[in-house]
Each structure stands twice: as structure tokens, then as C-alpha cells.
Amino acid sequence: MVLRSLLLFALAAVAEIGGAWLVWQGVREHRGWLWIGAGVIALGAYGFVATLQPDSEFGRILAAYGGVFVAGSLLWGMVADGYRPDRWDVIGALICLAGVAVIMYVPRT
């Protein structure tokens, strides 16, 4: 169940961050409406993927995904744009991922 959840978080990150990046490229880098449209579709796919999480609590899923988004955005920037995070970026992302682990995977009584 945890592995499924982690894979869904990764897929959601690709859809949302990729979608936002495509819109950014379309608007800020003047690549046009095709890029923007692809971004909008990817952003919609993100919303769908989030519903596939095993946990049924919307607030918990979206709160945890926030941490995945932070780390994933830094990683996307490294791969797609050559961004080099500094140690504080990395530490912040690790703190966010620790928060994801607590929110999603600590046993509840």
C-alpha cells in the first residue's frame, strides 16, 4: 500500500509540475498555445491521479502532496532547467519529505 501511494505521489508530481512547467514555457518562453494546452491537460491529470491514493482523506492527501511538490519542483528544475539547488533548498526539501512520511505513513491509533 505504501509503495502504491509513493508511486501515485510521483505520478502526480510529474503531472502537476510538468503541467505547470509546460504552461510556464508556453507563456513565459513564448512557445505558444500548444504548450499551454498540454500543460492544462497535465494539470487536469494531476487532479485525477490524486483521487487514486489509497487514503480517503482529501486534506491529508493534498497536505502530504505539498511536500512531494516542493522536492519534486527542485528536482524538475535541476533536470529541465539546469537549476542547482543550494544546501538550504535540499535541507528544506528533506524536511518536507519527512513531513510527508509523518502525515501519510505513521500508524494511527
Coordinates of N, CA, C and O in Angstrom, one line a residue:
M1 N 0.8 -1.2 0.0 CA 0.0 0.0 0.0 C 0.9 1.3 0.0 O 0.6 2.2 -0.7
V2 N 1.9 1.2 0.8 CA 2.9 2.4 0.8 C 3.5 2.6 -0.5 O 3.6 3.7 -1.0
L3 N 4.0 1.5 -1.1 CA 4.6 1.6 -2.5 C 3.6 2.2 -3.5 O 4.0 3.1 -4.3
R4 N 2.4 1.7 -3.5 CA 1.4 2.3 -4.4 C 1.2 3.8 -4.2 O 1.2 4.6 -5.1
S5 N 1.1 4.1 -2.9 CA 0.9 5.6 -2.6 C 2.1 6.4 -3.1 O 2.0 7.5 -3.6
L6 N 3.3 5.9 -2.8 CA 4.5 6.6 -3.3 C 4.6 6.8 -4.8 O 4.9 7.8 -5.3
L7 N 4.2 5.7 -5.5 CA 4.2 5.8 -7.0 C 3.1 6.8 -7.5 O 3.4 7.5 -8.4
L8 N 2.0 6.8 -6.8 CA 1.0 7.8 -7.2 C 1.4 9.2 -6.9 O 1.1 10.1 -7.7
F9 N 2.1 9.4 -5.8 CA 2.7 10.7 -5.5 C 3.7 11.1 -6.6 O 3.7 12.3 -7.0
A10 N 4.5 10.2 -7.0 CA 5.5 10.5 -8.1 C 4.8 10.8 -9.4 O 5.1 11.8 -10.1
L11 N 3.7 10.1 -9.7 CA 3.0 10.3 -10.9 C 2.2 11.7 -10.9 O 2.2 12.4 -11.8
A12 N 1.7 12.0 -9.7 CA 1.0 13.3 -9.5 C 2.0 14.4 -9.7 O 1.7 15.4 -10.3
A13 N 3.2 14.2 -9.1 CA 4.2 15.3 -9.2 C 4.6 15.5 -10.7 O 4.7 16.7 -11.1
V14 N 4.8 14.5 -11.5 CA 5.1 14.6 -12.9 C 4.0 15.4 -13.6 O 4.3 16.3 -14.4
A15 N 2.7 15.0 -13.3 CA 1.6 15.6 -14.0 C 1.5 17.1 -13.6 O 1.4 18.0 -14.4
E16 N 1.6 17.4 -12.3 CA 1.3 18.8 -11.8 C 2.5 19.7 -12.2 O 2.4 20.8 -12.7
I17 N 3.7 19.2 -11.8 CA 4.9 20.0 -12.0 C 5.2 20.2 -13.5 O 5.5 21.2 -14.1
G18 N 5.0 19.0 -14.2 CA 5.2 19.1 -15.7 C 4.1 20.0 -16.3 O 4.5 20.7 -17.3
G19 N 2.9 19.9 -15.9 CA 1.9 20.8 -16.4 C 2.2 22.2 -16.2 O 2.0 23.1 -17.1
A20 N 2.6 22.6 -15.0 CA 2.9 24.0 -14.7 C 4.1 24.4 -15.5 O 4.1 25.5 -16.0
W21 N 5.1 23.5 -15.7 CA 6.3 23.9 -16.5 C 5.9 24.1 -17.9 O 6.4 25.0 -18.6
L22 N 5.0 23.3 -18.5 CA 4.5 23.5 -19.8 C 3.8 24.8 -20.0 O 4.0 25.5 -21.0
V23 N 2.9 25.2 -19.1 CA 2.3 26.5 -19.1 C 3.3 27.6 -19.0 O 3.3 28.5 -19.8
W24 N 4.2 27.4 -18.1 CA 5.3 28.4 -18.0 C 6.1 28.6 -19.3 O 6.3 29.7 -19.8
Q25 N 6.4 27.5 -19.9 CA 7.1 27.5 -21.2 C 6.3 28.2 -22.3 O 6.8 29.0 -23.1
G26 N 5.0 27.9 -22.3 CA 4.1 28.5 -23.3 C 3.9 30.0 -23.2 O 3.9 30.7 -24.2
V27 N 3.8 30.4 -21.9 CA 3.6 31.8 -21.7 C 4.9 32.6 -21.6 O 5.2 33.6 -22.3
R28 N 5.8 32.2 -20.6 CA 7.0 33.0 -20.3 C 8.1 32.9 -21.4 O 8.8 33.8 -21.6
E29 N 8.1 31.7 -22.0 CA 9.1 31.4 -23.0 C 8.6 31.6 -24.4 O 9.2 31.2 -25.4
H30 N 7.3 32.0 -24.5 CA 6.6 32.3 -25.8 C 6.6 31.0 -26.7 O 6.8 31.2 -27.9
R31 N 6.3 29.9 -26.2 CA 6.3 28.7 -27.0 C 4.9 28.4 -27.6 O 4.7 27.5 -28.4
G32 N 3.9 29.1 -27.1 CA 2.6 29.1 -27.7 C 1.6 28.3 -27.0 O 1.8 27.7 -26.0
W33 N 0.4 28.3 -27.7 CA -0.8 27.7 -27.1 C -0.8 26.2 -27.0 O -1.4 25.6 -26.2
L34 N 0.0 25.5 -27.9 CA 0.1 24.1 -27.8 C 0.7 23.6 -26.5 O 0.3 22.7 -25.8
W35 N 1.8 24.3 -26.1 CA 2.4 24.1 -24.8 C 1.5 24.3 -23.7 O 1.4 23.6 -22.7
I36 N 0.8 25.5 -23.8 CA -0.2 25.8 -22.7 C -1.3 24.8 -22.6 O -1.6 24.3 -21.5
G37 N -1.8 24.4 -23.7 CA -2.9 23.4 -23.7 C -2.4 22.1 -23.1 O -3.1 21.4 -22.4
A38 N -1.2 21.6 -23.5 CA -0.7 20.4 -23.0 C -0.5 20.5 -21.4 O -0.8 19.6 -20.7
G39 N -0.1 21.7 -21.0 CA 0.1 21.9 -19.6 C -1.3 21.8 -18.8 O -1.4 21.3 -17.7
V40 N -2.3 22.4 -19.4 CA -3.6 22.4 -18.8 C -4.1 20.9 -18.7 O -4.7 20.5 -17.7
I41 N -3.9 20.2 -19.7 CA -4.3 18.7 -19.7 C -3.5 18.0 -18.6 O -4.1 17.2 -17.8
A42 N -2.2 18.2 -18.5 CA -1.4 17.6 -17.5 C -1.9 18.0 -16.1 O -1.9 17.1 -15.2
L43 N -2.2 19.2 -15.9 CA -2.7 19.7 -14.6 C -4.0 19.0 -14.3 O -4.3 18.6 -13.1
G44 N -4.9 18.8 -15.2 CA -6.1 18.0 -15.0 C -5.8 16.6 -14.6 O -6.5 16.0 -13.8
A45 N -4.8 16.0 -15.3 CA -4.5 14.6 -15.0 C -4.0 14.5 -13.5 O -4.3 13.5 -12.8
Y46 N -3.3 15.5 -13.1 CA -2.8 15.6 -11.7 C -4.0 15.4 -10.7 O -4.0 14.6 -9.8
G47 N -5.1 16.2 -11.0 CA -6.2 16.2 -10.1 C -6.9 14.8 -10.1 O -7.3 14.3 -9.1
F48 N -6.8 14.1 -11.2 CA -7.4 12.7 -11.3 C -6.5 11.8 -10.5 O -7.0 10.9 -9.8
V49 N -5.2 11.8 -10.7 CA -4.2 10.9 -10.1 C -4.4 11.0 -8.6 O -4.3 10.0 -7.9
A50 N -4.5 12.2 -8.1 CA -4.6 12.4 -6.6 C -5.8 11.6 -6.0 O -5.7 11.1 -4.9
T51 N -6.9 11.4 -6.8 CA -8.0 10.6 -6.3 C -7.7 9.1 -6.2 O -8.5 8.4 -5.5
L52 N -6.7 8.7 -6.8 CA -6.3 7.2 -6.7 C -5.6 6.8 -5.5 O -5.3 5.6 -5.3
Q53 N -5.2 7.8 -4.6 CA -4.5 7.4 -3.4 C -5.3 6.5 -2.5 O -6.6 6.7 -2.5
P54 N -4.7 5.5 -1.9 CA -5.5 4.6 -1.0 C -6.2 5.3 0.2 O -7.2 4.9 0.6
D55 N -5.6 6.3 0.7 CA -6.2 7.0 1.8 C -7.4 7.8 1.3 O -7.3 8.4 0.2
S56 N -8.4 7.9 2.1 CA -9.6 8.6 1.6 C -9.8 10.0 2.1 O -10.8 10.7 1.7
E57 N -8.8 10.6 2.8 CA -8.9 11.9 3.3 C -8.3 12.9 2.4 O -7.1 13.0 2.2
F58 N -9.1 13.7 1.8 CA -8.7 14.7 0.8 C -7.6 15.7 1.4 O -6.5 15.9 0.8
G59 N -7.9 16.2 2.6 CA -6.9 17.1 3.2 C -5.6 16.5 3.5 O -4.5 17.1 3.3
R60 N -5.6 15.3 3.9 CA -4.3 14.6 4.2 C -3.5 14.4 2.9 O -2.3 14.6 2.9
I61 N -4.2 13.9 1.9 CA -3.5 13.7 0.6 C -2.9 14.9 0.1 O -1.7 15.0 -0.3
L62 N -3.7 16.0 0.0 CA -3.2 17.3 -0.6 C -2.1 17.9 0.3 O -1.1 18.4 -0.2
A63 N -2.2 17.8 1.6 CA -1.2 18.3 2.5 C 0.1 17.5 2.3 O 1.2 18.1 2.2
A64 N 0.0 16.2 2.3 CA 1.2 15.4 2.0 C 1.8 15.7 0.6 O 3.0 15.8 0.5
Y65 N 0.9 15.8 -0.3 CA 1.4 16.1 -1.7 C 2.2 17.4 -1.7 O 3.1 17.6 -2.5
G66 N 1.9 18.4 -0.9 CA 2.6 19.6 -0.8 C 4.1 19.4 -0.6 O 4.9 20.0 -1.3
G67 N 4.4 18.5 0.2 CA 5.9 18.2 0.5 C 6.5 17.5 -0.7 O 7.6 17.8 -1.1
V68 N 5.7 16.6 -1.4 CA 6.2 16.0 -2.6 C 6.4 17.0 -3.7 O 7.4 17.0 -4.4
F69 N 5.5 18.0 -3.8 CA 5.6 19.1 -4.8 C 6.9 19.9 -4.5 O 7.6 20.3 -5.5
V70 N 7.2 20.2 -3.3 CA 8.4 21.0 -3.0 C 9.7 20.3 -3.5 O 10.5 20.8 -4.3
A71 N 9.8 19.0 -3.1 CA 11.0 18.3 -3.5 C 11.0 18.0 -5.0 O 12.0 18.2 -5.7
G72 N 9.8 17.7 -5.6 CA 9.7 17.4 -7.0 C 10.0 18.6 -7.8 O 10.6 18.5 -8.9
S73 N 9.6 19.8 -7.4 CA 9.9 21.0 -8.1 C 11.3 21.3 -8.2 O 11.9 21.7 -9.3
L74 N 12.1 21.1 -7.1 CA 13.5 21.3 -7.2 C 14.2 20.3 -8.1 O 15.0 20.7 -8.9
L75 N 13.7 19.1 -8.1 CA 14.3 18.0 -9.0 C 14.0 18.4 -10.4 O 14.8 18.3 -11.3
W76 N 12.7 18.8 -10.7 CA 12.3 19.1 -12.1 C 13.2 20.3 -12.6 O 13.7 20.3 -13.7
G77 N 13.4 21.3 -11.7 CA 14.3 22.4 -12.1 C 15.7 22.0 -12.4 O 16.3 22.5 -13.4
M78 N 16.2 21.0 -11.7 CA 17.5 20.5 -12.0 C 17.6 19.8 -13.3 O 18.5 20.1 -14.1
V79 N 16.6 19.0 -13.6 CA 16.6 18.2 -14.8 C 16.2 19.0 -16.1 O 16.9 19.0 -17.1
A80 N 15.2 19.8 -15.9 CA 14.6 20.5 -17.1 C 15.3 21.9 -17.4 O 15.4 22.3 -18.5
D81 N 15.8 22.5 -16.3 CA 16.3 23.9 -16.5 C 17.7 24.1 -16.0 O 18.2 25.2 -16.0
G82 N 18.4 23.0 -15.6 CA 19.8 23.2 -15.1 C 19.9 23.9 -13.8 O 21.0 24.4 -13.4
Y83 N 18.8 24.0 -13.0 CA 18.9 24.7 -11.7 C 19.7 23.8 -10.7 O 19.7 22.6 -10.7
R84 N 20.5 24.5 -10.0 CA 21.3 23.8 -8.9 C 20.9 24.3 -7.6 O 21.2 25.4 -7.1
P85 N 20.2 23.4 -6.8 CA 19.7 23.8 -5.5 C 20.9 24.0 -4.6 O 21.9 23.2 -4.7
D86 N 20.8 24.9 -3.6 CA 21.9 25.0 -2.6 C 21.5 24.1 -1.4 O 20.5 23.4 -1.4
R87 N 22.4 24.1 -0.4 CA 22.1 23.1 0.7 C 20.9 23.4 1.4 O 20.2 22.5 1.9
W88 N 20.4 24.7 1.4 CA 19.2 25.0 2.1 C 18.0 24.6 1.4 O 17.0 24.2 2.0
D89 N 18.1 24.6 0.0 CA 17.0 24.0 -0.8 C 16.9 22.5 -0.5 O 15.7 22.0 -0.3
V90 N 18.0 21.8 -0.4 CA 18.0 20.4 -0.2 C 17.5 20.1 1.2 O 16.6 19.2 1.4
I91 N 18.0 20.8 2.2 CA 17.5 20.6 3.6 C 16.0 20.9 3.7 O 15.3 20.1 4.3
G92 N 15.5 21.9 3.1 CA 14.1 22.2 3.1 C 13.3 21.1 2.5 O 12.2 20.7 3.0
A93 N 13.8 20.6 1.3 CA 13.0 19.5 0.7 C 13.0 18.3 1.5 O 12.0 17.6 1.6
L94 N 14.1 18.0 2.2 CA 14.2 16.8 3.0 C 13.2 16.9 4.2 O 12.5 16.0 4.6
I95 N 13.1 18.1 4.8 CA 12.2 18.4 5.9 C 10.7 18.2 5.3 O 9.9 17.6 6.0
C96 N 10.5 18.7 4.2 CA 9.1 18.5 3.6 C 8.8 17.0 3.4 O 7.7 16.5 3.7
L97 N 9.8 16.2 2.9 CA 9.6 14.8 2.7 C 9.4 14.1 4.0 O 8.6 13.1 4.1
A98 N 10.1 14.5 5.0 CA 9.9 13.9 6.4 C 8.4 14.2 6.8 O 7.8 13.3 7.4
G99 N 7.9 15.4 6.5 CA 6.5 15.7 6.8 C 5.6 14.8 6.1 O 4.6 14.4 6.6
V100 N 5.9 14.5 4.8 CA 5.0 13.6 4.0 C 5.0 12.3 4.7 O 3.9 11.7 4.9
A101 N 6.1 11.8 5.1 CA 6.2 10.5 5.8 C 5.3 10.4 7.1 O 4.6 9.5 7.3
V102 N 5.4 11.5 7.9 CA 4.6 11.6 9.1 C 3.1 11.7 8.8 O 2.3 10.9 9.3
I103 N 2.8 12.5 7.8 CA 1.3 12.7 7.5 C 0.7 11.4 7.0 O -0.4 11.1 7.3
M104 N 1.4 10.8 6.1 CA 0.8 9.7 5.3 C 1.1 8.3 6.0 O 0.2 7.4 5.9
Y105 N 2.2 8.1 6.6 CA 2.6 6.7 6.8 C 2.8 6.3 8.3 O 3.1 5.2 8.6
V106 N 2.7 7.3 9.2 CA 2.8 6.9 10.7 C 1.5 6.2 11.1 O 0.4 6.7 10.7
P107 N 1.6 5.1 11.7 CA 0.4 4.4 12.1 C -0.5 5.3 13.1 O 0.0 6.0 13.9
R108 N -1.8 5.2 12.8 CA -2.7 5.9 13.6 C -3.5 5.0 14.5 O -3.8 3.9 14.1
T109 N -3.7 5.5 15.7 CA -4.4 4.6 16.7 C -5.8 5.0 16.9 O -6.3 6.0 16.5

